[in-house]
C-alpha positions as MATLAB code, in Angstrom:
seq = 'KISWRPKGIFYNKNEIFVNFTENLKFKFNHKIHKVVINQILGEINCKSYLSGMPNLKLGLNETVDATNSIFNNIQYHQCVDLNNLSDNTIQFIPPDGEFKLLNYQILNTNVLQPLILVKPLYRLFKRNDTYKLRIKLELVTTFKRKFSMTDIKIRIPLIVKHPSLFINFNNSLRFKTKLGIVIHSLEDESIIWKIEKLQGSMKGEMLAEFDLITEKQLYTTHMDNFTRGKQQKNDLFYFELSSELSKLSSGKSSTENYFTEKKKLFNKDNDNILTVEFELKNMLYSGLKVDFLRITEEQLKFQSFPWILYSVSSTGDDYSFVLADDEFMSNISEEDDNLLKEQVYRAERGEEEEREVEEEVEDGNNENDKNEEELQESNQPVQSDIGDNNDNVRDHIGKFKFHNGAK';
ca = [
     -34.440   -7.037  -14.502;
     -35.423   -4.172  -12.213;
     -33.509   -1.110  -13.409;
     -35.029    1.419  -10.987;
     -33.942   -0.284   -7.739;
     -30.464   -1.596   -6.789;
     -29.912   -4.668   -4.637;
     -28.547   -4.596   -1.091;
     -30.668   -1.743    0.338;
     -31.059   -1.967    4.107;
     -32.817    0.197    6.735;
     -33.079   -0.342   10.497;
     -36.602    1.079   10.403;
     -38.654    0.247    7.315;
     -41.118    2.969    6.376;
     -43.008    4.218    3.329;
     -44.893    7.491    3.046;
     -47.700    7.644    0.467;
     -48.923   11.211   -0.124;
     -52.137   11.749   -2.088;
     -52.490   15.358   -3.339;
     -55.211   16.931   -5.452;
     -55.201   20.388   -7.006;
     -58.535   21.907   -8.043;
     -59.351   23.875  -11.190;
     -62.686   25.470  -10.335;
     -64.703   28.395  -11.686;
     -68.173   29.492  -10.654;
     -69.944   32.107  -12.773;
     -72.301   34.262  -10.683;
     -73.758   35.724  -13.895;
     -75.361   32.404  -14.833;
     -75.317   30.851  -11.316;
     -73.441   27.825  -12.585;
     -70.165   25.910  -12.196;
     -68.357   26.226  -15.540;
     -65.088   24.443  -14.636;
     -64.503   21.759  -11.991;
     -61.489   19.541  -12.585;
     -59.138   17.572  -10.345;
     -55.427   17.093  -11.012;
     -54.145   14.402   -8.656;
     -50.826   12.768   -7.783;
     -49.591    9.963   -5.552;
     -46.074   10.777   -4.352;
     -44.071    8.305   -2.281;
     -40.973    8.252   -0.068;
     -39.717    4.701    0.318;
     -37.251    3.627    3.014;
     -37.680   -0.148    2.707;
     -34.980   -2.852    2.768;
     -34.349   -5.547    0.196;
     -36.672   -5.981   -2.763;
     -40.183   -5.366   -1.328;
     -43.410   -6.026   -3.182;
     -46.310   -3.632   -2.459;
     -50.028   -3.943   -3.107;
     -52.054   -0.724   -2.829;
     -55.824   -1.151   -2.619;
     -58.090    1.835   -3.398;
     -61.799    2.435   -2.883;
     -62.120    3.283   -6.599;
     -61.421    1.118   -9.605;
     -58.457    1.931  -11.839;
     -59.914   -0.033  -14.739;
     -59.982    2.391  -17.684;
     -63.378    1.165  -18.882;
     -65.185    1.855  -15.598;
     -63.153    4.435  -13.699;
     -63.572    7.959  -12.343;
     -60.001    8.676  -13.451;
     -58.937   10.241  -16.729;
     -55.451   10.095  -18.224;
     -53.731    7.965  -15.562;
     -49.934    7.888  -15.955;
     -47.993    5.249  -13.974;
     -44.369    5.084  -12.869;
     -42.372    2.327  -14.564;
     -42.292    0.378  -11.282;
     -46.045   -0.394  -11.539;
     -46.789   -3.900  -12.829;
     -49.383   -3.131  -15.501;
     -49.987   -6.867  -16.114;
     -51.244   -7.292  -12.547;
     -53.582   -4.286  -12.383;
     -56.944   -5.377  -11.013;
     -60.119   -3.372  -10.481;
     -58.808   -1.445   -7.473;
     -55.304   -2.794   -6.731;
     -51.926   -1.441   -7.881;
     -48.903   -3.712   -7.491;
     -45.313   -2.396   -7.605;
     -41.719   -2.714   -6.415;
     -40.824    0.833   -5.333;
     -37.626    2.740   -6.150;
     -35.556    3.778   -3.150;
     -36.333    7.288   -1.872;
     -38.764    9.751   -3.478;
     -40.807    8.996   -6.608;
     -44.203    9.716   -8.187;
     -46.267    6.530   -8.304;
     -48.902    7.979  -10.632;
     -50.821   11.097  -11.620;
     -54.395   11.381  -12.772;
     -57.123   13.732  -13.905;
     -60.819   13.640  -12.978;
     -63.159   15.571  -15.264;
     -66.554   14.143  -14.311;
     -67.219   16.043  -11.062;
     -70.901   16.924  -11.473;
     -71.871   15.160   -8.241;
     -69.246   17.003   -6.160;
     -70.106   20.149   -4.202;
     -67.649   23.098   -4.216;
     -65.523   23.000   -1.060;
     -65.996   26.726   -0.388;
     -68.445   29.264   -1.824;
     -68.152   33.051   -1.624;
     -70.612   35.808   -2.490;
     -69.520   39.481   -2.641;
     -71.587   42.670   -2.662;
     -70.160   46.068   -3.660;
     -72.018   49.235   -2.612;
     -71.328   52.900   -3.455;
     -72.815   55.543   -1.162;
     -72.222   59.019    0.248;
     -71.900   59.883    3.920;
     -70.834   63.202    5.481;
     -70.020   64.637    2.030;
     -67.615   61.748    1.323;
     -68.210   59.046   -1.265;
     -67.482   55.515   -0.035;
     -67.119   51.959   -1.295;
     -68.244   49.144    0.989;
     -67.503   45.505    0.153;
     -69.381   42.759    1.953;
     -68.253   39.150    1.488;
     -70.048   36.052    2.722;
     -68.487   32.584    2.672;
     -69.612   29.049    3.475;
     -67.676   25.754    3.601;
     -69.443   22.581    2.464;
     -67.123   19.760    3.596;
     -67.594   17.772    6.807;
     -67.069   19.553   10.126;
     -64.299   17.169   11.274;
     -61.965   18.531    8.566;
     -60.174   21.895    8.598;
     -59.196   24.201    5.740;
     -56.029   26.249    6.359;
     -54.067   29.171    4.855;
     -57.114   30.689    3.155;
     -56.495   33.774    0.992;
     -59.511   35.358   -0.668;
     -58.420   37.984   -3.188;
     -61.189   40.531   -3.852;
     -60.690   43.014   -6.720;
     -61.174   46.708   -5.911;
     -63.824   47.795   -8.394;
     -65.460   51.228   -8.337;
     -68.389   51.175  -10.760;
     -68.314   54.883  -11.489;
     -66.078   56.627  -14.073;
     -65.347   59.664  -11.873;
     -64.713   58.011   -8.485;
     -61.421   56.514   -7.332;
     -60.065   54.845   -4.193;
     -58.617   57.446   -1.820;
     -55.350   55.799   -0.785;
     -54.547   58.699    1.552;
     -57.121   57.232    3.951;
     -56.616   53.737    5.343;
     -58.778   50.694    4.673;
     -61.313   49.904    7.406;
     -62.592   46.350    7.900;
     -64.668   44.261   10.297;
     -64.629   40.464   10.614;
     -64.468   37.744   13.271;
     -62.221   35.621   11.039;
     -58.645   36.590   10.185;
     -57.485   39.951    8.834;
     -57.911   42.032    5.679;
     -54.938   43.661    3.930;
     -54.762   46.034    0.985;
     -52.640   44.975   -2.016;
     -51.560   47.900   -4.196;
     -49.790   45.513   -6.560;
     -52.981   44.240   -8.191;
     -55.556   46.683   -6.744;
     -57.272   44.201   -4.484;
     -57.897   43.383   -0.853;
     -56.918   39.999    0.571;
     -58.920   38.355    3.315;
     -56.488   36.063    5.145;
     -57.933   33.336    7.379;
     -55.713   30.916    9.258;
     -58.287   28.137    9.662;
     -61.881   27.277    8.685;
     -63.915   24.318    9.911;
     -66.310   22.406    7.692;
     -69.991   23.447    7.487;
     -69.070   26.958    8.611;
     -70.199   30.456    7.621;
     -68.257   33.701    7.769;
     -68.624   37.376    6.866;
     -66.331   40.339    6.223;
     -66.956   44.068    5.709;
     -64.368   46.395    4.155;
     -64.751   50.117    3.477;
     -62.760   52.684    1.476;
     -63.153   56.441    1.123;
     -63.450   57.598   -2.491;
     -62.241   60.738   -4.221;
     -63.314   62.404   -7.464;
     -60.977   62.896  -10.405;
     -61.204   66.679   -9.989;
     -60.241   66.424   -6.313;
     -57.317   64.163   -7.203;
     -55.874   66.676   -9.684;
     -56.479   69.681   -7.399;
     -54.830   68.025   -4.394;
     -51.949   66.736   -6.509;
     -51.149   70.206   -7.886;
     -51.400   71.706   -4.394;
     -49.030   69.057   -3.002;
     -46.648   69.611   -5.926;
     -46.357   73.346   -5.284;
     -45.754   72.710   -1.574;
     -43.175   69.971   -2.190;
     -45.402   67.432   -0.459;
     -46.224   63.837   -1.476;
     -49.126   61.612   -0.413;
     -50.132   58.066   -1.344;
     -52.531   59.285   -4.050;
     -49.714   61.280   -5.688;
     -47.493   58.212   -5.660;
     -50.065   55.727   -6.986;
     -52.147   57.737   -9.463;
     -49.456   60.018  -10.875;
     -45.902   58.832  -10.326;
     -46.382   55.038  -10.506;
     -48.907   55.225  -13.346;
     -46.553   57.557  -15.232;
     -43.620   55.148  -14.818;
     -45.742   52.165  -15.895;
     -46.894   54.149  -18.905;
     -43.275   54.851  -19.832;
     -42.440   51.148  -19.624;
     -45.416   50.108  -21.751;
     -45.449   52.857  -24.381;
     -42.166   54.704  -24.028;
     -44.071   57.930  -23.261;
     -44.937   59.599  -19.988;
     -48.579   60.333  -19.289;
     -50.032   61.183  -15.882;
     -53.493   60.740  -17.343;
     -52.807   57.168  -18.393;
     -54.424   55.635  -15.275;
     -57.646   57.630  -15.619;
     -57.872   57.048  -19.368;
     -57.394   53.308  -18.934;
     -60.015   53.160  -16.193;
     -62.569   54.851  -18.445;
     -61.778   52.400  -21.237;
     -62.232   49.441  -18.893;
     -65.415   50.980  -17.476;
     -66.996   50.924  -20.937;
     -65.989   47.294  -21.601;
     -67.838   44.184  -20.473;
     -64.893   42.531  -18.700;
     -65.189   39.576  -16.345;
     -64.230   40.605  -12.810;
     -62.643   37.658  -11.012;
     -62.441   36.836   -7.287;
     -59.989   34.064   -6.331;
     -59.567   31.730   -3.339;
     -56.418   29.899   -2.227;
     -56.480   27.180    0.443;
     -55.208   23.831    1.666;
     -57.358   21.054    3.108;
     -55.649   18.092    4.759;
     -56.755   14.550    5.691;
     -59.239   14.287    2.812;
     -59.459   14.377   -0.978;
     -62.048   16.230   -3.047;
     -62.589   13.149   -5.222;
     -63.313   10.960   -2.167;
     -60.413    8.653   -3.057;
     -59.113    6.535   -0.127;
     -56.677    3.716    0.582;
     -58.412    0.489    1.601;
     -55.160   -1.393    2.304;
     -51.385   -1.340    1.736;
     -49.573   -4.693    1.979;
     -45.754   -4.851    2.038;
     -43.952   -8.199    1.618;
     -40.255   -9.089    1.354;
     -39.675  -12.850    1.029;
     -36.105  -12.962    2.376;
     -35.929  -10.278    5.104;
     -39.526  -10.501    6.381;
     -39.188   -7.153    8.240;
     -41.837   -5.177   10.111;
     -42.895   -2.126    8.101;
     -44.619    1.158    8.897;
     -46.756    2.647    6.112;
     -47.964    6.260    6.392;
     -50.862    7.559    4.286;
     -51.385   11.319    3.818;
     -54.153   13.213    2.011;
     -54.411   16.862    0.972;
     -56.318   19.016   -1.490;
     -55.342   22.560   -2.412;
     -55.813   25.403   -4.844;
     -53.331   28.176   -5.620;
     -53.147   31.308   -7.764;
     -56.344   31.864   -9.743;
     -57.220   28.142  -10.060;
     -60.260   28.524   -7.765;
     -62.241   31.536   -8.938;
     -65.625   33.241   -9.114;
     -66.863   35.476  -11.947;
     -68.742   38.456  -10.498;
     -72.197   39.431  -11.750;
     -73.676   42.895  -12.363;
     -76.256   42.470   -9.594;
     -73.386   42.279   -7.079;
     -72.665   45.980   -7.649;
     -75.045   48.539   -6.089;
     -75.085   52.327   -6.020;
     -76.922   54.368   -3.402;
     -75.618   57.683   -4.752;
     -78.472   60.140   -5.294;
     -79.478   61.156   -8.814;
     -78.418   64.757   -8.139;
     -74.907   63.724   -7.004;
     -74.615   61.256   -9.866;
     -75.457   63.937  -12.443;
     -72.915   66.271  -10.844;
     -70.226   63.587  -11.086;
     -71.114   62.838  -14.702;
     -70.874   66.541  -15.516;
     -67.344   66.557  -14.079;
     -66.470   63.549  -16.256;
     -67.874   65.298  -19.333;
     -65.881   68.464  -18.635;
     -62.716   66.479  -18.024;
     -63.164   64.572  -21.295;
     -63.830   67.820  -23.190;
     -60.692   69.314  -21.645;
     -58.649   66.280  -22.698;
     -60.098   66.454  -26.216;
     -59.293   70.174  -26.544;
     -55.800   69.543  -25.197;
     -55.255   66.799  -27.775;
     -56.467   69.128  -30.551;
     -54.001   71.824  -29.432;
     -51.195   69.264  -29.301;
     -52.085   68.072  -32.826;
     -52.124   71.671  -34.131;
     -48.741   72.353  -32.534;
     -47.386   69.115  -33.980;
     -48.746   69.974  -37.456;
     -47.163   73.445  -37.189;
     -43.838   71.920  -36.184;
     -44.017   69.498  -39.103;
     -44.743   72.402  -41.495;
     -41.783   74.390  -40.104;
     -39.519   71.374  -40.519;
     -40.683   71.002  -44.119;
     -40.007   74.707  -44.874;
     -36.529   74.444  -43.345;
     -35.766   71.412  -45.514;
     -36.902   73.268  -48.650;
     -34.797   76.303  -47.671;
     -31.739   74.132  -47.148;
     -32.284   72.513  -50.558;
     -32.497   75.964  -52.278;
     -29.151   77.018  -50.738;
     -27.335   73.929  -51.992;
     -24.952   74.440  -55.028;
     -26.670   73.368  -58.233;
     -25.169   70.194  -59.617;
     -26.239   69.964  -63.289;
     -24.855   69.397  -66.790;
     -24.336   73.169  -67.492;
     -20.620   72.852  -66.889;
     -20.432   70.023  -69.412;
     -22.131   72.060  -72.161;
     -19.875   75.113  -72.375;
     -20.663   75.714  -76.050;
     -24.345   76.122  -75.324;
     -23.581   78.503  -72.501;
     -21.319   80.676  -74.705;
     -23.966   80.802  -77.421;
     -26.532   82.065  -74.903;
     -24.124   84.698  -73.607;
     -23.242   85.800  -77.149;
     -26.849   86.231  -78.070;
     -27.416   88.249  -74.910;
     -24.529   90.633  -75.824;
     -25.644   90.906  -79.430;
     -29.119   91.941  -78.479;
     -27.819   94.472  -76.021;
     -25.501   95.930  -78.640;
     -28.280   96.134  -81.175;
     -30.206   98.309  -78.827;
];
């Protein structure tokens, strides 16, 4: 008995759509120049508009035999006849409408080239008395030229490898590229290179540049704007937003939270990640293809129209690159660098002295609170057993009078 398909289904036009989709989990580490993760999560989703009780045979260019297969962890829909699985043929009676025929995982991808490779270069320099950050990104696609990658989003983290320099958000981002556009994302402190379409075997390049500002300049400008009742983007991002985020995370307000956190991160060996999102149609990364699809219905013997679709994609941070130290350069002179470090030292000393003053004030407040508590305790009426021992009290008073009279 076939529980997943009722009898009596009829369509004027008999069609089935078979959609192969693969999602990539990929990570390339530029520190060791090696692919550390390269996995494929695949699905075959179908939309069936076929009359009667059709029997389908799907032939693939790869074997589905578990002992000699590229696939790992294949899971079939209940409609698949597991008793009739051959090396590369799947036989099934489809449900009506949408269903997932199977999903699979491919772990052994050593022979597969990455679909797209990117290489960034960060450079700090000074020009016309202004410090700047320039980011250069090169990309190359490795698939065949006849295919096209679409909706590409390359998210590049904004990293300033100097403890006293910060992005000057008051001045706009400047970029240069022949492909797409570059936008600035304040949400996660990154820039996003958006490209509508990329052909296979293609190279591309992008340059982005930001003006930088020192911590001292940030504070000076902020205080000047505050006294004038003026607000700029730096005031909003570095002081107001960071203060509100600090309140949410710790319950306390601190305008220095952003700068303190940056210095902590600067001293840690964190992995900086660049991510790529894309979609690539009409092919699969695994190379999987349909060799044939036969549809038979013994009673109705209708003409059918099968449609086969392929696509591979990656979203979020599934396709990523770990940045290496040699991708960060500084062309700031030794004299300017020492001057900046001196500003950092003075700022840290100022913060340390301010913390010491705050601790002394807090200790003084605690001592005052303690003295007030002791004073309140001394003014409380004494509750003791004197009232219950009146005889002893009278004896003491009598002795006191006797001695006074004796004198």
